[in-house]
Coordinates of C-alpha atoms in Angstrom, one line a residue:
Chain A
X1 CA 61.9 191.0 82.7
X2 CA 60.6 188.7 79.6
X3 CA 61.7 185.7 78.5
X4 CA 63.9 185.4 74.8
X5 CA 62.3 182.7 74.3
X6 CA 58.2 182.3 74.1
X7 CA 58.1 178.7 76.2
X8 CA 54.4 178.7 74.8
X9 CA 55.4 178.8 70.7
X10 CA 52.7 179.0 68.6
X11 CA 50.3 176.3 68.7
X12 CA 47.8 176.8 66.1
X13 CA 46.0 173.0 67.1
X14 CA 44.8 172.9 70.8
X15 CA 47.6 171.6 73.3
X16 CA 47.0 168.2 74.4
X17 CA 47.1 166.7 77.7
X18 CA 49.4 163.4 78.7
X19 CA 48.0 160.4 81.0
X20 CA 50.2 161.5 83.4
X21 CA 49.2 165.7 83.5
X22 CA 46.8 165.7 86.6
X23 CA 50.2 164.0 88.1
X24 CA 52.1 166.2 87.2
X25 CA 50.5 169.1 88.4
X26 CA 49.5 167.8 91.7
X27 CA 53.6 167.9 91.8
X28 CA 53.9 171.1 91.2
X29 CA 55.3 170.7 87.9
X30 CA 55.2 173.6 86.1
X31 CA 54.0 173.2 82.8
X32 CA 54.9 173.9 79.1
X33 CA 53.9 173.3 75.7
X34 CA 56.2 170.5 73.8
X35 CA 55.3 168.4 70.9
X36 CA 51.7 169.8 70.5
X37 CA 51.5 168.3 74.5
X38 CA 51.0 170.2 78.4
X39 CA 54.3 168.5 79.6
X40 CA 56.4 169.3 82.9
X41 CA 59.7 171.4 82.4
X42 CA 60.4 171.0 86.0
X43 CA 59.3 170.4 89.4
X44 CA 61.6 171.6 92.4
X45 CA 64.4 173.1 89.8
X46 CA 66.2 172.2 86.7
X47 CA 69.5 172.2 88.8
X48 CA 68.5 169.9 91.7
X49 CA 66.6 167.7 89.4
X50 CA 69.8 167.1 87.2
X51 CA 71.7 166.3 90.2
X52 CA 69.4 163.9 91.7
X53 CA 69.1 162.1 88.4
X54 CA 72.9 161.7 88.1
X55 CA 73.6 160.3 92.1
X56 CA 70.0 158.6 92.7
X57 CA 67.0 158.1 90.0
X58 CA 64.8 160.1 88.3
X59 CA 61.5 159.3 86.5
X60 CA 60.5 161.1 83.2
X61 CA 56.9 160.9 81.5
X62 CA 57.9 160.3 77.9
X63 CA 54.3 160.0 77.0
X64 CA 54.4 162.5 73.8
X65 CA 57.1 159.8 71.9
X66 CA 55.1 157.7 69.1
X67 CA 55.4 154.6 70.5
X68 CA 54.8 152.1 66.8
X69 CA 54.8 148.5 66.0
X70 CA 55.8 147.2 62.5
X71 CA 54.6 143.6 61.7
X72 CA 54.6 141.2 58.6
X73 CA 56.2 138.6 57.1
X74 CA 59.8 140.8 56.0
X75 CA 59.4 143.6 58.1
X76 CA 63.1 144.1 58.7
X77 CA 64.0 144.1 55.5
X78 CA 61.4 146.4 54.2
X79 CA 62.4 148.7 57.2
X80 CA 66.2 148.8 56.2
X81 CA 64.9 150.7 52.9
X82 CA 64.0 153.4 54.7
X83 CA 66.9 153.7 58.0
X84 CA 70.7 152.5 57.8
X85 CA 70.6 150.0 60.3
X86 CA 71.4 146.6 60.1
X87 CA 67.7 145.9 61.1
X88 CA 67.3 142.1 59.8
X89 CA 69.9 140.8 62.2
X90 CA 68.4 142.7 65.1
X91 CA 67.0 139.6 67.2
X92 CA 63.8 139.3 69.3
X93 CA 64.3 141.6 72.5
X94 CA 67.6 143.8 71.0
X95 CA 67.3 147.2 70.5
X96 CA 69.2 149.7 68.2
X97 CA 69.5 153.1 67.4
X98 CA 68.3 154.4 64.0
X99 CA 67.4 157.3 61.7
X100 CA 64.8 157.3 59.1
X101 CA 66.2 159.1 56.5
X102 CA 64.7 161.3 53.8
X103 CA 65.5 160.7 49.5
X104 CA 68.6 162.8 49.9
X105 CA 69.9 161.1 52.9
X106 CA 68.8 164.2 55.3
X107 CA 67.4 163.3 58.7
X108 CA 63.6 162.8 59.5
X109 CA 64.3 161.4 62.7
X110 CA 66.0 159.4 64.9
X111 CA 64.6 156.4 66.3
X112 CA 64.9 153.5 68.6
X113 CA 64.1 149.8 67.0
X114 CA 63.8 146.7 69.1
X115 CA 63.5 143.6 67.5
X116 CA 60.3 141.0 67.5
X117 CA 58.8 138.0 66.0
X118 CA 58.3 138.9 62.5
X119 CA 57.5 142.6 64.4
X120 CA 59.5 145.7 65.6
X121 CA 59.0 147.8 67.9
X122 CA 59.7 151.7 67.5
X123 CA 60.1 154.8 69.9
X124 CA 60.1 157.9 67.5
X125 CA 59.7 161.8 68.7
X126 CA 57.2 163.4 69.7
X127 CA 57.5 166.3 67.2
X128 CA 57.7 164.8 64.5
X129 CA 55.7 161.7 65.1
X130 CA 52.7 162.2 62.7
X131 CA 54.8 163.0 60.2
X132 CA 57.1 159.7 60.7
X133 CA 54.1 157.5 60.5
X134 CA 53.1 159.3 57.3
X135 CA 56.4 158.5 56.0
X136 CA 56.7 154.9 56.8
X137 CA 53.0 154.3 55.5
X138 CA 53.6 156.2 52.1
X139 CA 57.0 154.3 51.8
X140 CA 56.4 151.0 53.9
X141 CA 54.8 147.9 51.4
X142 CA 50.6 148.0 52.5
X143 CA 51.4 144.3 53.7
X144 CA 52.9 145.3 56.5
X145 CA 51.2 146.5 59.4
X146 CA 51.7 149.4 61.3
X147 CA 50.1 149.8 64.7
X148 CA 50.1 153.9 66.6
X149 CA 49.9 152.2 70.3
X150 CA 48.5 155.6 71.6
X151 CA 46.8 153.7 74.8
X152 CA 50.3 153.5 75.8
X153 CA 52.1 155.5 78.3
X154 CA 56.3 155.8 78.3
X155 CA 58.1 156.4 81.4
X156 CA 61.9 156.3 81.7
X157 CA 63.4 155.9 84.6
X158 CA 67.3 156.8 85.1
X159 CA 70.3 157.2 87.1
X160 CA 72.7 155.0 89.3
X161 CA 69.8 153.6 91.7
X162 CA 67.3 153.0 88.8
X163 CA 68.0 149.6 88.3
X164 CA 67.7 148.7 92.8
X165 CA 64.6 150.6 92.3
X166 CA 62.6 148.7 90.0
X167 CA 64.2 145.6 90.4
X168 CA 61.8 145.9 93.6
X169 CA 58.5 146.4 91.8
X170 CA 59.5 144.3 88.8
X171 CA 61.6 141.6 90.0
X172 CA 64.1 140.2 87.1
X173 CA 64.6 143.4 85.3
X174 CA 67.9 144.0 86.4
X175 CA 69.1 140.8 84.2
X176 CA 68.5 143.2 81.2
X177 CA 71.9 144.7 79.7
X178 CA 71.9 148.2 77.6
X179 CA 70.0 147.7 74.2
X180 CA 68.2 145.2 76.1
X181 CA 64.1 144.9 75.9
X182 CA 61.6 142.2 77.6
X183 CA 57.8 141.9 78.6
X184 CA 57.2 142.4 82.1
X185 CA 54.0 141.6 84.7
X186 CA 53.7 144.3 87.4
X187 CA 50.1 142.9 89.5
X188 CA 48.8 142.0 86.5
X189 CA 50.0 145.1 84.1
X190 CA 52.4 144.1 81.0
X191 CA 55.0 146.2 80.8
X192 CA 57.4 146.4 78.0
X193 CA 60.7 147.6 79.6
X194 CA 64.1 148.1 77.8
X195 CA 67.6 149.2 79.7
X196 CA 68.0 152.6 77.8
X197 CA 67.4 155.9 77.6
X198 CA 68.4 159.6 77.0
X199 CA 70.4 160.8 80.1
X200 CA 73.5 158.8 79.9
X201 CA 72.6 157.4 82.5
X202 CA 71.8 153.3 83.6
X203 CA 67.9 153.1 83.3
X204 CA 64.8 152.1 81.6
X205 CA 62.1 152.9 79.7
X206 CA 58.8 151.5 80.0
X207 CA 56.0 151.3 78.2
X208 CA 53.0 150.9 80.3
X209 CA 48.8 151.3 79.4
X210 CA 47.7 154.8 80.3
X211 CA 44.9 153.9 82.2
X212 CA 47.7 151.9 84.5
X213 CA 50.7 154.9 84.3
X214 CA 49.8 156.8 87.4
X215 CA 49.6 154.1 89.9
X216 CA 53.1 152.9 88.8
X217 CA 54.3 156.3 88.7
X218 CA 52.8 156.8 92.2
X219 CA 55.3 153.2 93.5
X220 CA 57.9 154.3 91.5
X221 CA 58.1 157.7 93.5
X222 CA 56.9 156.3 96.6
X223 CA 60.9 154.7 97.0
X224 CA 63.3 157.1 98.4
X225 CA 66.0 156.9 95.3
X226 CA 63.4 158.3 92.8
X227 CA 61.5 161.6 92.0
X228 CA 59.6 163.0 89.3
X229 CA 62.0 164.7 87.2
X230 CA 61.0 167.8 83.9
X231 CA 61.6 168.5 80.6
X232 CA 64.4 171.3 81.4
X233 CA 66.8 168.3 83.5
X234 CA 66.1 166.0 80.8
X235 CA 67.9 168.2 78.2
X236 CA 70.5 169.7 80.4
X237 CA 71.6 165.7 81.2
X238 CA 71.3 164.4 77.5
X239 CA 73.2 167.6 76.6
X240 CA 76.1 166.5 78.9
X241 CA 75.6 162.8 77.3
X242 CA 76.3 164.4 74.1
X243 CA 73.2 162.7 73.0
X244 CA 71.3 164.7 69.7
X245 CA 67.6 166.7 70.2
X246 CA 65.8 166.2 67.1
X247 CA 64.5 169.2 65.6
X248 CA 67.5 170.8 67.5
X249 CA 71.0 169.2 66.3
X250 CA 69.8 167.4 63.8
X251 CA 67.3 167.9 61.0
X252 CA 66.3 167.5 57.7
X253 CA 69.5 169.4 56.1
X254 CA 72.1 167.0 57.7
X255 CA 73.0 163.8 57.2
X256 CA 74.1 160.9 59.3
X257 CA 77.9 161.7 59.1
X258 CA 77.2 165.5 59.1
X259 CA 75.4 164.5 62.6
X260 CA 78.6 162.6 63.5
X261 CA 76.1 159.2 64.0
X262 CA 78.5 157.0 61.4
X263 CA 77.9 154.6 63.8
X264 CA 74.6 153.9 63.1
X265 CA 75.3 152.7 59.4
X266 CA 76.1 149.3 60.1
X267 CA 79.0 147.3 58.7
X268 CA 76.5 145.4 56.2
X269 CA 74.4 148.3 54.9
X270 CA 78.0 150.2 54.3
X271 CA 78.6 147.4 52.2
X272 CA 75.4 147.2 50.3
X273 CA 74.2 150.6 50.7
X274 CA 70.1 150.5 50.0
X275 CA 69.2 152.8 52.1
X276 CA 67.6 156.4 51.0
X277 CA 70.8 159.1 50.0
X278 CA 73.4 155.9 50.3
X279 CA 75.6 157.5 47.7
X280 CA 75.7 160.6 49.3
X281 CA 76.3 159.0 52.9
X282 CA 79.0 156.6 51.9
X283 CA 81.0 159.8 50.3
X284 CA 81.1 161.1 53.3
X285 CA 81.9 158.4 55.4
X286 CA 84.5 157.3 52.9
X287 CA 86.3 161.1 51.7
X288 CA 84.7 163.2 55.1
X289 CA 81.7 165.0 55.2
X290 CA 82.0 169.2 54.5
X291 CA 81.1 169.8 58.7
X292 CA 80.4 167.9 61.7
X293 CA 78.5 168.1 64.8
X294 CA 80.7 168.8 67.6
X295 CA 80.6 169.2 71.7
X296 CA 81.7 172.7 72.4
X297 CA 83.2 173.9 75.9
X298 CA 82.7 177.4 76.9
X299 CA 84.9 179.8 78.5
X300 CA 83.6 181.7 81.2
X301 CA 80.0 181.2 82.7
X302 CA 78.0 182.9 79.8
X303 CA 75.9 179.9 78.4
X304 CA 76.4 179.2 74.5
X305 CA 72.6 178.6 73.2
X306 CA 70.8 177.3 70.1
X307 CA 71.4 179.5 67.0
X308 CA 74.8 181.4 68.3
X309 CA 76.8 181.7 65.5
X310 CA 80.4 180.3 65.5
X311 CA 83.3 182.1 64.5
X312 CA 87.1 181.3 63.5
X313 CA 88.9 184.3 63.6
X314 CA 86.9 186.8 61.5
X315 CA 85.2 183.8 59.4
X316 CA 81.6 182.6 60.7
X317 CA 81.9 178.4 60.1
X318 CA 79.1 177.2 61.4
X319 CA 76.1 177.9 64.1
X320 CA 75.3 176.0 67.8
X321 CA 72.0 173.7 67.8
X322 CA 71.8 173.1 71.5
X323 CA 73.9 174.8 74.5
X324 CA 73.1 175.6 78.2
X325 CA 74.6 175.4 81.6
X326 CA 76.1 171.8 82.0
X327 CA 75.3 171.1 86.3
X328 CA 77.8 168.2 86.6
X329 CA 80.5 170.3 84.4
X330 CA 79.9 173.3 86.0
X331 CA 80.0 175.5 83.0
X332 CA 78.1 176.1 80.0
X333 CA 78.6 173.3 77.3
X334 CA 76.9 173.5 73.6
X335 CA 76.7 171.2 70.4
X336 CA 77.2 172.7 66.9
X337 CA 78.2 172.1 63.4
X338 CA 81.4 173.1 62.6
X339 CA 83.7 172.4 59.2
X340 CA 85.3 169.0 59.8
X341 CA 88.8 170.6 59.4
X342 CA 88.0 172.2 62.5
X343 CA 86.6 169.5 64.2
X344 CA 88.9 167.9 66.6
X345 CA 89.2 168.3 69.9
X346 CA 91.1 171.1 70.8
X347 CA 90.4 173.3 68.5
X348 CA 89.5 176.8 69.3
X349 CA 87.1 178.9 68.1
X350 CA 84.1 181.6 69.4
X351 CA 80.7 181.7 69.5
X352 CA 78.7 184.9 69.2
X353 CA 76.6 185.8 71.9
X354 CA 74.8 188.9 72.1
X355 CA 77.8 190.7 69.6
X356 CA 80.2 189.8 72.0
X357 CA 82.9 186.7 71.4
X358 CA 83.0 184.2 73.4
X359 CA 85.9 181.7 73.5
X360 CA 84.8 177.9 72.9
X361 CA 87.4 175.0 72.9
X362 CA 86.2 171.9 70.8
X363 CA 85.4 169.0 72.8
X364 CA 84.8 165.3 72.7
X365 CA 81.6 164.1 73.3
X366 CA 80.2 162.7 76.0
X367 CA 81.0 165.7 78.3
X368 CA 79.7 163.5 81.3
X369 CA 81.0 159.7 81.1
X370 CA 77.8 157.5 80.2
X371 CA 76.9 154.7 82.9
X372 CA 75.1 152.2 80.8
X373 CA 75.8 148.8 82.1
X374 CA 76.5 146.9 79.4
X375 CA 77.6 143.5 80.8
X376 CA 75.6 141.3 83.1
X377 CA 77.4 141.9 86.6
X378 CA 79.1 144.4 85.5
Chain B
X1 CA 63.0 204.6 100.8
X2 CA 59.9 204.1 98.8
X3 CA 60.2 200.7 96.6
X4 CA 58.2 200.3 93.1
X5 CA 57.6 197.7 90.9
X6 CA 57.4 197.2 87.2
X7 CA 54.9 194.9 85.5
X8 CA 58.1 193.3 84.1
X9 CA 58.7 192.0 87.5
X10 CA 61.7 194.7 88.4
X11 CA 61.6 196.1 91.6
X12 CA 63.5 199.9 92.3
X13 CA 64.4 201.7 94.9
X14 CA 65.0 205.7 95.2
X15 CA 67.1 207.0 97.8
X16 CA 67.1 210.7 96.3
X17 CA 68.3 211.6 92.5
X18 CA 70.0 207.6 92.2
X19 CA 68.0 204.5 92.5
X20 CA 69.2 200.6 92.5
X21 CA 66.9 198.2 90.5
X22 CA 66.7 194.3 90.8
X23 CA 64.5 191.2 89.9
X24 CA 61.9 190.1 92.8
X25 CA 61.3 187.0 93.9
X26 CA 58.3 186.4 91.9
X27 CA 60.6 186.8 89.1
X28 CA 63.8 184.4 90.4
X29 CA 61.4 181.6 91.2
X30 CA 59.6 181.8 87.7
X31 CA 63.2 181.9 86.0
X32 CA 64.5 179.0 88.5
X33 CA 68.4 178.7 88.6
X34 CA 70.2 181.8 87.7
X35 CA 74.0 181.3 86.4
X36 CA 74.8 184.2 84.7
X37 CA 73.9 187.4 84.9
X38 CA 75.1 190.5 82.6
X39 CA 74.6 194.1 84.1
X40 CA 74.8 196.7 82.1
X41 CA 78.4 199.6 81.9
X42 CA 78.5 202.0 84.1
X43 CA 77.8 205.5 82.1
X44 CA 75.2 203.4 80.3
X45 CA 72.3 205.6 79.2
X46 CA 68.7 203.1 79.7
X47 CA 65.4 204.6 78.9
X48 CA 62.7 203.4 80.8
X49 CA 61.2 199.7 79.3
X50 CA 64.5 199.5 77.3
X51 CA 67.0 196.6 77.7
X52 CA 69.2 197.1 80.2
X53 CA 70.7 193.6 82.0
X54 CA 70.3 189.6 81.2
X55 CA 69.5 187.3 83.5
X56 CA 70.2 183.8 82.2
X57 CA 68.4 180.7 83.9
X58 CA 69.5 177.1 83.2
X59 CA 66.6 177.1 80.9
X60 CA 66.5 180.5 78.6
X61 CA 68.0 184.2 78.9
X62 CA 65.8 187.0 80.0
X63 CA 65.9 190.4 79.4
X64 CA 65.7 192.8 82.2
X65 CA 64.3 196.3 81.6
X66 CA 65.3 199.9 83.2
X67 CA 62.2 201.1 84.9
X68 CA 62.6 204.7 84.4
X69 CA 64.7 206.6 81.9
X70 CA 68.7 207.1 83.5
X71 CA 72.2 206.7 83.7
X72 CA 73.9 203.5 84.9
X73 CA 76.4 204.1 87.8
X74 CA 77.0 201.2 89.1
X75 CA 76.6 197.6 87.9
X76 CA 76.9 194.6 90.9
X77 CA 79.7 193.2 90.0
X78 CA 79.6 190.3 92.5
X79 CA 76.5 188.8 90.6
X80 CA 79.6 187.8 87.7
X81 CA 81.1 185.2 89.9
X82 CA 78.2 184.8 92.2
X83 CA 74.7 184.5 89.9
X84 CA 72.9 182.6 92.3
X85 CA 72.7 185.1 94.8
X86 CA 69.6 186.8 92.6
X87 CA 67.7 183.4 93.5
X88 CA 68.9 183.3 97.0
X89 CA 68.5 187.6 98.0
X90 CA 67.0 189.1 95.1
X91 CA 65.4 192.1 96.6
X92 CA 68.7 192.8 98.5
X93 CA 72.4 191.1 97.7
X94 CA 71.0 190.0 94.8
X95 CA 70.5 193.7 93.1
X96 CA 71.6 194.1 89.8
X97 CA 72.5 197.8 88.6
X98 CA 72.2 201.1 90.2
X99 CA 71.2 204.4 88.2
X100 CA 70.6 208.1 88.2
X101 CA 66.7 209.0 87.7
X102 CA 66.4 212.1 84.9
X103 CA 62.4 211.8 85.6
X104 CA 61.0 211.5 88.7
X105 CA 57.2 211.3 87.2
X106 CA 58.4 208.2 85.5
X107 CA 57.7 206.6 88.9
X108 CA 53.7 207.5 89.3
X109 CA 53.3 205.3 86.3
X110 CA 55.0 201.7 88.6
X111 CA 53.3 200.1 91.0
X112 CA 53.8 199.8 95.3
X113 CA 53.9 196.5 97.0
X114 CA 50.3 196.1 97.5
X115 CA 49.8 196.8 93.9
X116 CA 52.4 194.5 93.0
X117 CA 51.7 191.8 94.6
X118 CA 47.9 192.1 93.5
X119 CA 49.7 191.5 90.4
X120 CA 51.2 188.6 90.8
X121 CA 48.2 186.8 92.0
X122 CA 46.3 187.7 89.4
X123 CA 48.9 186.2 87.4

């Protein structure tokens, strides 16, 4: 028995170690190479740690993200010539979602942006975050700042209890909506917590000091509703949120309507354009882009993974970036890119797994409703 | 019924001229959930260290190999509706193909249970 896939890849640069990895492995996490870092890819099981994550809350070191601040007089607006956000109109304590984009409108990554005074704060990936701040410095005006905050550790913190949970170590947080960032004081430690994340789920992220990280991660998992949760859970549950993996479902070939993330090019930058490949992006959005990123349901149990090839009839269309067993479907679900006039739901197709056709049924994304409370009292 | 193990982590047992071959535990609880499992056709020809099932994990698919050279006679066909059962009995319920043995000697070359778990913990 060997594994298809080597978990280990080939790190030519020494694997560093997260705040959190004597933590982890006094868990009994097992642990993998990601992102050039030792992280968990599970604890217990994949399977129970999806599960617990959707009915209780689970807690996720997110340590390896590039956690950035952007300052200076007109940092929004130099920002907003490099993403398709309407980032000037974000306001103090707002988040969004964005993509930096290359020349030709491809993907470099995809980002979330809160807003400051005359400062924004940014959680980019962990793969690719040398190469974002590279970008931003080589692009970005030398008047505006840009600050690695690599002393900080990122936890998230998700699922239907989340909220309960640290509402009791950080009293107040639950008055945060989705999108929704604030500083915190936890004895003494400022936390900067937002109601987001990359389950589907209600939750938070939080950015915390290193040196503090393990003594909140220790009262975050000393309440019943929460355990530590790996790598493996956190894909299989943003998978089911239909939510993209960098690197994965989107790169530096696609584009933001090829990624199906229209949404992300707000109303005013639509109108304006002035963002890197605008006239490439606004063709698509206006006449359709040649494919799409689409959910994919599987028949059968035979999982669907990155870099099957998808078939209609006879004709290969198009190839899946992500796919697995889906716990709270119950079968395997994938993500692929597919020609748009085979893009709505319903449509049939295969994927090729192993030389054998397997029958997939396009599917609207999310596969698992998101949670995210959006409305105070809600 | 002698048992032997493979440095792939398969485990095989003889019972004469046919033998059944399975994952051990070592190997379930490094793959972690099982939900799908392909065995291979009855009247398949393996040769031993050559591809002969999948075992697919939540996480990744795994090849499994044929210990010794044969021919397939039987694959478990309750393992299709019923993967899990390689995490939960792997040395038993949980077997995963049985097959003739053209070569016998094949067998000095695998490793008992001492030897095998020696193995593992030097793993």
């Amino acid at each position: 028995m060997r594994d298809d896939e080597d978990d280990t890849g080939e790190a030519a640069v020494e694997t560093a170690t997260l705040p959190l990895d004597a933590w982890h492995r006094a868990k009994g996490a097992r642990m993998v190479e990601f992102a050039g870092y030792w992280m968990p890819i599970q604890y217990e099981g994949i399977m129970a740690e999806h599960q617990w994550t959707r009915a209780n809350a689970g807690l996720f070191d997110v340590s390896h993200m590039g956690q950035l601040i952007l300052s200076g007089e007109g940092v929004a607006e130099a920002l907003e010539t490099l993403v398709p956000g309407d980032i000037s109109a974000l306001k103090p304590g707002r988040m969004r979602y964005s993509l930096l984009l290359a020349e030709d409108g491809g993907i470099l990554d995809d980002l979330m942006i809160t807003g400051g005074d005359h400062e924004l704060y940014m959680v980019v990936n962990g793969a690719v975050k040398w190469d974002d701040i590279a970008h931003l410095r080589e692009h970005l005006p030398d008047a505006i700042g840009l600050n690695h905050m690599d002393e900080q550790a990122l936890l998230a913190l998700q699922g239907p209890k989340a909220a309960a949970a640290l509402e009791r170590l950080v009293p107040g947080v639950g008055a945060l909506v989705f999108m929704q960032a604030g500083g915190f004081d936890w004895n003494g430690v400022p936390l900067g917590i937002s109601r987001s994340g990359y389950t589907g789920e209600d939750g938070f992220e939080i950015s915390v000091p290193a040196a503090h990280v393990g003594a909140l991660a220790d009262a975050l998992c000393a309440m019943e509703e929460v355990k530590p949760i790996g790598l493996g859970a956190r894909d299989s549950l943003r998978l089911e949120a239909g939510l993209p993996l960098y690197g994965h479902d989107l790169d530096p070939a696609t584009d933001p309507v090829e990624g199906d993330l229209g949404f992300a090019i707000s109303k005013r930058r639509r109108e304006e354009g002035g963002f890197p490949g605008a006239a490439r992006i606004l063709g698509h959005l206006a006449d359709g882009a040649p494919r799409k990123r689409v959910g994919l349901l599987v028949d059968g149990k035979l999982p669907v993974r990155e870099g099957a090839k998808l078939f209609d009839g006879e004709t290969e269309i198009g190839v899946a970036t992500s796919g697995g067993f889906a716990p709270s479907v119950g079968a395997p679900i994938a993500m692929g890119y597919v020609p748009t006039g085979l893009s709505a739901p319903g449509t049939a197709i295969a994927a090729e797994v192993r030389g054998k056709r397997v029958p997939c049924t396009v599917a609207a994304m999310p596969f698992v409703p998101h949670k995210y409370v959006r409305k105070q009292g809600a | 019924m002698p048992r032997y193990y493979t440095e792939e982590h398969e485990w095989i047992d003889v019972d004469g001229d046919v033998a059944t071959v399975g994952i051990t535990d070592f190997a379930q609880g490094q793959l972690g959930d099982i939900v799908f499992v392909e065995v291979p056709d009855t009247g398949a020809q393996l040769s031993a260290g050559g591809d002969a099932a999948v075992v697919e994990s939540v996480k990744a698919a795994s090849d499994v190999y044929a210990p010794v050279d044969g021919v397939v006679t039987e694959g478990n066909g309750q393992l299709e509706e019923d993967p899990a059962l390689v995490n939960s009995d792997p040395e038993g319920e949980g077997w995963f193909f049985r097959m003739t043995l053209s070569d016998k000697g094949q067998l000095d070359g695998l490793m008992n249970a001492a030897a095998y778990k020696e193995f593992c913990d030097s793993l």
